[in-house]
Amino acid sequence: MDQVYQLITLLSVLLYWVIIIGITVRVVIRRRSIGVSFAWVMVIYVIPVVGIVAYLLFGEQNIGRTRALRAKEMYQPYADWFSHLFTLRQYQPTMLSEYAQTVGKLCENHLGIPSLADNSLMLKSSPQEILTSIIKDIDSASESIYLEFYIWHPGGMADEVANALINAAQRGIEVRLLLDSAGSYQFFRSQWPKRMQSAGVELARALKVSPLRVLFRRMDLRMHRKIVIIDNMTAYTGSMNLVDPSCFKTNSGVGEWIDVMVRIQGSSVPLLNAIQSWDWEVETNQRFLPKPPICKPHSIDEKLDLVQVIPSGPGMPEEIIHEVLLQSLYQAKHKIVITTPYFVPSENLQVALIAAAHRGICVNIIIPDKNDSLMVEWASRSFFSELLEAGVKIHRFKGGLLHTKSVVIDEAFSLIGTVNLDMRSLWLNFELTLAVDDLKFTQELTSLQQEYIANSSLIDAQQWHKRPVYNRITEQFFYLFSPLL
């Protein structure tokens, strides 16, 4: 009997090391950044059982076999749709600024999506203004309303949006609503899905969550885009979920969430509609490719809000938004201002920020003073010392959970959308970014960022270096989990 136990023990140990070594080899051959690969290996060896389970669940991008096959079949029709945009007069590559030219070329060659002129953008920064504007546009819709959000949380003005959609469907408007299954968990447990569907609203769950699905795809891969399309003429996108901040996570201790949305009219709206249609088709197998932008009968003489729409995530080039961010940072000549709620940058982004500071550029990063994710808050701090030593200014926003995701380069070129500066947004989630080549819009965004800075405290580098040793240990411990954040 003892020999049997010894044999079982030996086989168990052998199996354990086979699994450890096998996963280690897989981490290495995936050829991700050295920092990410090393962090995964550390997690796997320091806390083996947790590390192995975490890697199997979260370590590799996997949207599931059905979605992958469907996306492969969808590729050519959508590629043809996007390629048609290059024939429009709104495609004006010679009108792009120096900043936008390189980003535009990157997106043309890598994504097959051009930047388009002839847009009108409005920056909206208060939740009441945003939701009131969306409701007004829903009420005035004559043909179609399509919405896509990560979180829809019932309560407050979010319920007013729901009622507006029900009223629109009842008067014969085509209404489609795509919500992330995990992010909108509270919505799907409420009365609203049944009420909406009874009124004629088409409702779909993105990336459904269940114990069985864990075996087939990553559970932390989420639909993080925020899109509203009205009549293929008006669109919204930005950082705000479909929530009323006065009713959302009120007990989290971080204050109300602070967001922005961009209201868009013009040639980029059908493009955003096509991205929403892609997401809908991946989930439902129903195709609703929109009409492309109308070709202008005359040349466009004025540079009017040139916009590059940048979708990222599964189905898109893996590095696209990371490359856009790096390209933008390395082009800066005077000033960089970044706002992000979750700051767990890649090694390359950290190097780019430090290099910018070293060449005399004023680099400002604005993050929330309090975060709703304890792991992210501690992991973020592990990056501060090197940045502060290089001269980067880090501001901690005091007026709530700053959820705005924006980058402004030299007060002349801006990126705004759904992407956080963390691993999940950069390489995993379905995200959406606008690269805006328009001075007026960028100056408005710059003014908003300055309001954030005025309501923030600047981290003092000398004081930071005096923080307790246990803080440093905690920071480095959570840094090990940065691939999951």
Coordinates of C-alpha atoms in Angstrom, one line a residue:
M1 CA 0.0 0.0 0.0
D2 CA 2.9 2.4 0.9
Q3 CA 4.3 1.8 -2.6
V4 CA 0.9 2.7 -4.2
Y5 CA 0.9 6.0 -2.1
Q6 CA 4.5 6.7 -3.1
L7 CA 3.6 6.1 -6.8
I8 CA 0.6 8.4 -6.6
T9 CA 2.7 11.1 -4.9
L10 CA 5.4 10.7 -7.5
L11 CA 2.9 10.9 -10.4
S12 CA 1.2 13.9 -8.8
V13 CA 4.5 15.8 -8.4
L14 CA 5.5 14.9 -11.9
L15 CA 2.1 16.0 -13.3
Y16 CA 2.4 19.3 -11.3
W17 CA 5.8 20.1 -12.9
V18 CA 4.7 19.0 -16.3
I19 CA 1.8 21.5 -16.1
I20 CA 4.0 24.3 -14.7
I21 CA 6.7 23.8 -17.3
G22 CA 4.1 23.4 -20.1
I23 CA 2.4 26.7 -19.2
T24 CA 5.7 28.4 -18.8
V25 CA 6.7 27.3 -22.3
R26 CA 3.4 28.6 -23.6
V27 CA 3.8 31.9 -22.0
V28 CA 7.3 32.3 -23.5
I29 CA 6.3 31.2 -27.1
R30 CA 3.4 33.7 -27.1
R31 CA 6.1 36.4 -27.6
R32 CA 4.4 39.1 -25.6
S33 CA 6.4 41.9 -24.0
I34 CA 9.1 40.8 -21.6
G35 CA 7.4 42.5 -18.7
V36 CA 4.1 40.8 -19.3
S37 CA 5.7 37.4 -19.9
F38 CA 7.9 37.7 -16.8
A39 CA 4.9 38.8 -14.7
W40 CA 2.9 35.8 -15.7
V41 CA 5.9 33.4 -15.0
M42 CA 6.3 35.0 -11.5
V43 CA 2.6 34.6 -10.7
I44 CA 2.7 31.0 -11.9
Y45 CA 5.8 30.1 -9.8
V46 CA 5.1 32.2 -6.7
I47 CA 1.5 31.2 -6.3
P48 CA 1.3 28.1 -8.5
V49 CA -2.3 26.9 -8.2
V50 CA -3.7 30.5 -8.4
G51 CA -1.3 31.3 -11.2
I52 CA -2.1 28.2 -13.3
V53 CA -5.9 28.8 -13.0
A54 CA -5.5 32.5 -13.7
Y55 CA -3.5 31.8 -16.8
L56 CA -5.9 29.2 -18.1
L57 CA -8.8 31.6 -17.5
F58 CA -7.3 34.9 -18.5
G59 CA -3.9 34.3 -20.0
E60 CA -4.7 34.2 -23.7
Q61 CA -7.2 36.0 -26.0
N62 CA -10.0 33.6 -26.9
I63 CA -13.5 34.8 -27.9
G64 CA -14.9 31.3 -28.5
R65 CA -15.0 29.1 -31.5
T66 CA -18.4 30.3 -32.8
R67 CA -17.5 34.0 -32.6
A68 CA -14.1 33.4 -34.2
L69 CA -15.5 31.5 -37.2
R70 CA -18.3 34.1 -37.6
A71 CA -15.8 37.0 -37.4
K72 CA -13.6 35.2 -40.1
E73 CA -16.6 35.0 -42.4
M74 CA -17.5 38.6 -41.8
Y75 CA -14.1 40.0 -42.5
Q76 CA -14.3 40.5 -46.3
P77 CA -17.7 42.2 -46.5
Y78 CA -16.7 44.7 -43.8
A79 CA -13.2 45.2 -45.3
D80 CA -14.9 46.0 -48.6
W81 CA -17.2 48.5 -46.8
F82 CA -14.2 50.2 -45.1
S83 CA -12.2 50.3 -48.4
H84 CA -15.0 52.2 -50.1
L85 CA -14.3 55.1 -47.7
F86 CA -11.0 55.8 -49.5
T87 CA -13.0 56.8 -52.6
L88 CA -14.9 59.6 -50.8
R89 CA -14.0 63.3 -51.0
Q90 CA -14.1 63.3 -47.2
Y91 CA -10.9 61.3 -47.3
Q92 CA -8.4 64.1 -47.3
P93 CA -4.9 62.8 -46.2
T94 CA -3.2 66.0 -47.4
M95 CA -5.2 68.0 -44.9
L96 CA -4.0 66.1 -41.9
S97 CA -1.6 67.8 -39.4
E98 CA 1.8 66.3 -38.8
Y99 CA 0.5 64.5 -35.7
A100 CA -2.5 63.0 -37.6
Q101 CA -0.6 62.0 -40.7
T102 CA 1.5 59.3 -39.0
V103 CA -1.5 58.0 -37.0
G104 CA -3.6 58.1 -40.2
K105 CA -1.0 56.1 -42.1
L106 CA -0.8 53.6 -39.3
C107 CA -4.5 53.0 -39.3
E108 CA -4.8 53.0 -43.1
N109 CA -2.2 50.3 -43.4
H110 CA -2.9 48.3 -40.3
L111 CA -6.7 48.7 -40.0
G112 CA -7.8 49.5 -43.5
I113 CA -9.8 52.5 -42.1
P114 CA -9.1 56.1 -43.2
S115 CA -9.5 59.3 -41.4
L116 CA -12.4 61.4 -42.6
A117 CA -13.1 65.1 -42.8
D118 CA -16.5 66.9 -42.6
N119 CA -17.5 66.1 -39.0
S120 CA -19.0 68.2 -36.3
L121 CA -18.0 67.3 -32.8
M122 CA -19.4 68.4 -29.5
L123 CA -17.6 67.6 -26.2
K124 CA -20.1 66.9 -23.3
S125 CA -18.7 66.6 -19.8
S126 CA -21.6 66.6 -17.4
P127 CA -23.8 63.4 -16.9
Q128 CA -27.0 65.4 -17.0
E129 CA -26.0 67.1 -20.2
I130 CA -24.9 63.8 -21.8
L131 CA -28.0 61.9 -20.9
T132 CA -30.4 64.7 -21.7
S133 CA -28.8 65.1 -25.1
I134 CA -29.1 61.4 -25.8
I135 CA -32.7 61.3 -24.8
K136 CA -33.5 64.3 -27.0
D137 CA -31.8 62.6 -30.0
I138 CA -33.7 59.4 -29.3
D139 CA -37.0 61.3 -29.1
S140 CA -36.3 62.9 -32.5
A141 CA -35.2 59.7 -34.3
S142 CA -37.1 58.9 -37.5
E143 CA -35.7 55.6 -38.6
S144 CA -33.2 53.8 -36.3
I145 CA -31.5 53.8 -32.8
Y146 CA -28.6 51.5 -32.0
L147 CA -26.9 51.5 -28.6
E148 CA -23.9 49.5 -27.3
F149 CA -22.6 49.8 -23.8
Y150 CA -20.4 48.0 -21.3
I151 CA -22.6 48.9 -18.3
W152 CA -26.2 49.8 -18.2
H153 CA -27.2 50.4 -14.5
P154 CA -30.9 51.0 -13.8
G155 CA -31.8 54.1 -11.8
G156 CA -32.1 57.8 -12.2
M157 CA -31.7 59.2 -15.7
A158 CA -30.8 55.8 -17.1
D159 CA -34.4 54.9 -16.6
E160 CA -35.4 57.9 -18.6
V161 CA -33.2 56.7 -21.5
A162 CA -34.9 53.3 -21.2
N163 CA -38.4 54.8 -21.4
A164 CA -37.3 56.9 -24.4
L165 CA -36.2 53.7 -26.2
I166 CA -39.5 52.0 -25.4
N167 CA -41.4 55.0 -26.7
A168 CA -39.3 55.0 -29.9
A169 CA -39.9 51.3 -30.5
Q170 CA -43.6 51.8 -30.0
R171 CA -43.8 54.5 -32.6
G172 CA -42.1 52.2 -35.2
I173 CA -38.4 53.1 -34.9
E174 CA -36.0 50.2 -35.2
V175 CA -34.2 50.0 -31.8
R176 CA -31.3 47.7 -31.1
L177 CA -29.5 47.4 -27.8
L178 CA -26.2 45.5 -27.3
L179 CA -25.0 45.2 -23.7
D180 CA -22.0 43.4 -22.2
S181 CA -23.3 40.4 -20.2
A182 CA -21.1 41.0 -17.2
G183 CA -20.9 44.8 -17.1
S184 CA -24.7 45.1 -17.4
Y185 CA -25.5 42.3 -14.9
Q186 CA -27.8 44.5 -12.8
F187 CA -29.7 45.6 -15.9
F188 CA -30.4 42.0 -17.0
R189 CA -31.7 41.2 -13.5
S190 CA -34.1 44.1 -13.6
Q191 CA -37.6 44.6 -15.1
W192 CA -36.2 46.6 -18.1
P193 CA -35.2 43.7 -20.5
K194 CA -38.8 42.3 -20.5
R195 CA -40.4 45.8 -20.8
M196 CA -38.1 46.8 -23.7
Q197 CA -38.6 43.5 -25.6
S198 CA -42.3 43.7 -25.1
A199 CA -42.2 47.1 -26.7
G200 CA -40.2 45.9 -29.7
V201 CA -36.7 46.7 -28.7
E202 CA -34.2 44.1 -30.0
L203 CA -31.9 43.2 -27.1
A204 CA -28.7 41.2 -27.2
R205 CA -26.1 40.2 -24.6
A206 CA -22.5 40.4 -25.6
L207 CA -20.0 37.8 -24.3
K208 CA -22.4 35.8 -22.1
V209 CA -21.0 34.7 -18.8
S210 CA -21.6 31.2 -17.4
P211 CA -19.5 28.5 -15.7
L212 CA -19.6 26.3 -18.8
R213 CA -18.2 29.1 -21.0
V214 CA -15.1 29.3 -18.9
L215 CA -13.9 26.2 -20.7
F216 CA -14.2 27.8 -24.1
R217 CA -13.2 31.5 -23.8
R218 CA -11.8 34.2 -21.5
M219 CA -14.3 35.4 -19.0
D220 CA -12.6 38.8 -18.5
L221 CA -12.7 39.6 -22.2
R222 CA -15.4 42.3 -22.3
M223 CA -17.3 44.5 -24.7
H224 CA -16.1 47.9 -23.4
R225 CA -17.3 50.1 -26.2
K226 CA -19.8 52.9 -25.7
I227 CA -21.7 53.8 -28.9
V228 CA -25.0 55.5 -29.7
I229 CA -26.2 55.8 -33.3
I230 CA -29.3 57.8 -34.3
D231 CA -30.6 57.5 -37.9
N232 CA -27.1 56.9 -39.2
M233 CA -26.7 60.7 -38.8
T234 CA -25.8 61.3 -35.2
A235 CA -23.4 59.3 -32.9
Y236 CA -22.0 59.4 -29.4
T237 CA -19.0 57.7 -28.0
G238 CA -16.6 58.3 -25.1
S239 CA -16.0 57.0 -21.6
M240 CA -19.5 57.1 -20.1
N241 CA -21.5 54.0 -19.5
L242 CA -25.3 54.2 -19.5
V243 CA -25.6 55.1 -15.8
D244 CA -26.7 58.0 -13.7
P245 CA -23.6 58.7 -11.5
S246 CA -25.9 59.7 -8.6
C247 CA -27.3 56.2 -8.5
F248 CA -24.2 54.2 -9.5
K249 CA -21.8 52.5 -7.0
T250 CA -22.8 55.1 -4.4
N251 CA -21.3 53.0 -1.6
S252 CA -17.9 52.4 -3.2
G253 CA -16.3 55.4 -1.3
V254 CA -14.8 57.0 -4.5
G255 CA -17.5 59.6 -5.2
E256 CA -19.4 60.1 -8.5
W257 CA -17.9 58.9 -11.7
I258 CA -16.6 61.7 -14.0
D259 CA -16.9 61.1 -17.7
V260 CA -17.1 62.6 -21.2
M261 CA -18.9 61.8 -24.4
V262 CA -18.5 63.2 -27.9
R263 CA -21.6 63.9 -30.0
I264 CA -20.7 63.5 -33.6
Q265 CA -22.5 64.4 -36.8
G266 CA -20.9 63.9 -40.3
S267 CA -19.0 61.4 -42.2
S268 CA -17.6 59.4 -39.3
V269 CA -21.1 58.4 -38.1
P270 CA -21.7 55.6 -40.6
L271 CA -18.2 54.3 -39.8
L272 CA -19.1 54.1 -36.1
N273 CA -22.4 52.5 -37.2
A274 CA -20.4 49.8 -39.1
I275 CA -18.4 49.0 -36.0
Q276 CA -21.6 48.6 -33.9
S277 CA -23.0 46.5 -36.7
W278 CA -19.9 44.2 -36.6
D279 CA -20.3 43.7 -32.8
W280 CA -24.0 43.0 -33.3
E281 CA -23.4 40.4 -36.0
V282 CA -20.7 38.7 -34.0
E283 CA -23.2 38.1 -31.3
T284 CA -26.4 37.5 -33.3
N285 CA -25.3 36.5 -36.8
Q286 CA -27.6 39.2 -38.1
R287 CA -26.1 41.6 -40.6
F288 CA -27.1 45.3 -40.6
L289 CA -24.2 47.0 -42.5
P290 CA -25.2 50.7 -42.8
K291 CA -25.2 52.9 -45.8
P292 CA -21.7 54.5 -46.3
P293 CA -21.2 58.3 -45.9
I294 CA -22.6 60.3 -48.8
C295 CA -20.0 61.4 -51.2
K296 CA -19.8 65.2 -51.3
P297 CA -20.5 66.6 -54.8
H298 CA -17.7 69.1 -54.4
S299 CA -14.2 69.2 -52.9
I300 CA -13.9 70.0 -49.2
D301 CA -12.0 73.3 -48.9
E302 CA -12.0 73.6 -45.1
K303 CA -10.4 71.3 -42.6
L304 CA -13.5 70.5 -40.5
D305 CA -13.0 68.1 -37.6
L306 CA -10.8 65.4 -39.2
V307 CA -11.5 62.2 -37.3
Q308 CA -9.8 58.8 -37.3
V309 CA -12.0 56.1 -35.8
I310 CA -9.9 53.3 -34.2
P311 CA -11.6 50.1 -33.1
S312 CA -9.4 47.7 -31.2
G313 CA -9.7 44.3 -29.6
P314 CA -10.4 40.8 -30.9
G315 CA -10.8 40.8 -34.7
M316 CA -8.6 43.9 -35.1
P317 CA -4.7 44.0 -35.3
E318 CA -3.5 43.1 -31.9
E319 CA -1.2 46.1 -31.3
I320 CA -3.2 48.8 -33.0
I321 CA -4.2 51.1 -30.1
H322 CA -0.9 50.5 -28.4
E323 CA 1.0 51.6 -31.5
V324 CA -1.3 54.7 -31.9
L325 CA -0.5 55.7 -28.3
L326 CA 3.2 55.2 -28.7
Q327 CA 3.3 57.1 -32.0
S328 CA 1.4 60.0 -30.5
L329 CA 3.7 60.2 -27.4
Y330 CA 6.9 60.1 -29.5
Q331 CA 5.6 62.9 -31.7
A332 CA 5.0 65.3 -28.8
K333 CA 7.2 68.5 -28.9
H334 CA 6.0 70.5 -25.9
K335 CA 3.3 68.9 -23.8
I336 CA 1.4 65.7 -23.0
V337 CA -1.7 65.4 -20.8
I338 CA -3.3 62.1 -20.1
T339 CA -6.4 61.2 -18.1
T340 CA -7.1 57.6 -17.2
P341 CA -8.9 55.9 -14.3
Y342 CA -6.7 52.8 -14.4
F343 CA -3.0 53.3 -14.9
V344 CA -1.1 50.1 -15.4
P345 CA 1.0 50.9 -18.5
S346 CA 2.9 48.6 -20.7
E347 CA 6.7 48.7 -20.5
N348 CA 6.9 50.5 -23.8
L349 CA 4.4 53.1 -22.8
Q350 CA 6.2 53.8 -19.5
V351 CA 9.5 54.2 -21.5
A352 CA 7.8 56.6 -23.9
L353 CA 6.5 58.7 -21.1
I354 CA 9.9 58.8 -19.4
A355 CA 11.7 59.5 -22.7
A356 CA 9.3 62.4 -23.3
A357 CA 10.1 63.9 -19.9
H358 CA 13.8 63.5 -20.5
R359 CA 13.6 65.5 -23.7
G360 CA 12.0 68.4 -21.9
I361 CA 8.4 67.8 -22.6
C362 CA 5.9 68.7 -19.9
V363 CA 4.2 65.3 -19.2
N364 CA 1.1 65.3 -17.0
I365 CA -0.9 62.2 -15.9
I366 CA -4.2 62.7 -14.1
I367 CA -5.7 59.7 -12.2
P368 CA -8.3 59.4 -9.5
D369 CA -7.3 59.9 -5.9
K370 CA -9.4 57.0 -4.9
N371 CA -10.0 54.0 -7.2
D372 CA -12.8 51.4 -7.2
S373 CA -10.2 48.7 -7.8
L374 CA -7.8 48.1 -4.9
M375 CA -5.5 45.9 -7.1
V376 CA -5.3 48.6 -9.8
E377 CA -4.7 51.4 -7.3
W378 CA -1.7 49.5 -5.7
A379 CA -0.3 48.3 -9.0
S380 CA -0.5 51.8 -10.4
R381 CA 1.7 53.1 -7.6
S382 CA 4.4 50.7 -8.5
F383 CA 5.1 52.8 -11.7
F384 CA 5.2 56.2 -10.0
S385 CA 8.8 56.3 -8.7
E386 CA 10.5 56.0 -12.1
L387 CA 8.0 58.5 -13.7
L388 CA 8.5 61.0 -10.9
E389 CA 12.3 60.7 -11.1
A390 CA 12.1 61.5 -14.8
G391 CA 10.0 64.6 -14.1
V392 CA 6.6 63.4 -15.0
K393 CA 3.8 65.2 -13.1
I394 CA 1.2 62.9 -11.5
H395 CA -2.0 64.5 -10.4
R396 CA -4.5 62.8 -8.1
F397 CA -8.1 64.0 -8.9
K398 CA -10.1 64.8 -5.8
G399 CA -13.6 65.3 -7.3
G400 CA -14.7 61.7 -7.7
L401 CA -13.6 58.8 -9.8
L402 CA -12.2 60.4 -12.9
H403 CA -13.2 57.9 -15.6
T404 CA -12.4 60.1 -18.7
K405 CA -9.9 58.5 -21.0
S406 CA -8.0 61.1 -23.0
V407 CA -4.6 62.1 -24.4
V408 CA -3.8 65.5 -25.7
I409 CA -0.5 66.2 -27.5
D410 CA 0.8 69.7 -27.7
E411 CA -2.7 71.1 -27.3
A412 CA -3.2 70.3 -31.0
F413 CA -4.1 66.6 -31.4
S414 CA -6.2 64.4 -29.2
L415 CA -7.3 60.8 -28.5
I416 CA -10.5 60.2 -26.7
G417 CA -12.6 57.1 -26.2
T418 CA -13.0 54.0 -24.0
V419 CA -9.3 52.9 -23.7
N420 CA -7.7 52.8 -20.2
L421 CA -4.0 52.8 -19.9
D422 CA -4.0 49.2 -18.7
M423 CA -3.2 45.8 -20.2
R424 CA -6.9 44.8 -20.5
S425 CA -7.8 47.8 -22.6
L426 CA -4.6 47.8 -24.7
W427 CA -4.7 44.1 -25.7
L428 CA -7.9 42.4 -24.7
N429 CA -11.2 44.2 -24.6
F430 CA -13.3 45.5 -27.5
E431 CA -12.5 49.2 -27.4
L432 CA -13.1 52.4 -29.4
T433 CA -10.9 55.5 -29.8
L434 CA -11.3 58.7 -31.8
A435 CA -8.1 60.5 -32.9
V436 CA -9.2 64.1 -33.5
D437 CA -7.2 66.4 -35.7
D438 CA -9.1 69.7 -34.9
L439 CA -7.7 72.6 -32.9
K440 CA -11.0 73.9 -31.6
F441 CA -12.1 70.5 -30.2
T442 CA -8.7 69.8 -28.8
Q443 CA -8.6 73.2 -27.0
E444 CA -12.0 72.4 -25.5
L445 CA -10.6 69.0 -24.2
T446 CA -7.5 70.8 -23.0
S447 CA -9.6 73.2 -21.0
L448 CA -11.5 70.3 -19.4
Q449 CA -8.2 68.6 -18.5
Q450 CA -7.0 71.8 -16.9
E451 CA -10.2 71.8 -14.8
Y452 CA -9.3 68.3 -13.7
I453 CA -5.8 69.4 -12.8
A454 CA -7.2 72.4 -10.8
N455 CA -9.2 69.9 -8.7
S456 CA -6.3 67.6 -8.1
S457 CA -3.2 67.3 -5.8
L458 CA 0.2 67.0 -7.4
I459 CA 2.3 64.1 -6.0
D460 CA 5.5 65.5 -4.5
A461 CA 8.5 63.3 -5.6
Q462 CA 10.5 63.8 -2.4
Q463 CA 7.5 63.0 -0.2
W464 CA 6.7 60.0 -2.4
H465 CA 10.1 58.5 -1.8
K466 CA 9.5 58.7 1.9
R467 CA 6.5 56.4 1.9
P468 CA 6.6 53.4 4.2
V469 CA 8.4 50.2 3.3
Y470 CA 5.2 48.2 3.6
N471 CA 3.6 50.4 0.9
R472 CA 6.5 49.6 -1.4
I473 CA 6.1 45.9 -0.8
T474 CA 2.3 46.0 -1.4
E475 CA 2.9 47.9 -4.6
Q476 CA 5.3 45.4 -6.0
F477 CA 3.1 42.5 -4.9
F478 CA 0.2 43.8 -6.9
Y479 CA 2.5 44.7 -9.8
L480 CA 2.9 40.9 -10.2
F481 CA -0.8 40.8 -11.2
S482 CA -0.5 43.6 -13.8
P483 CA -1.2 41.2 -16.7
L484 CA -4.6 40.6 -15.2
L485 CA -5.4 44.4 -14.7

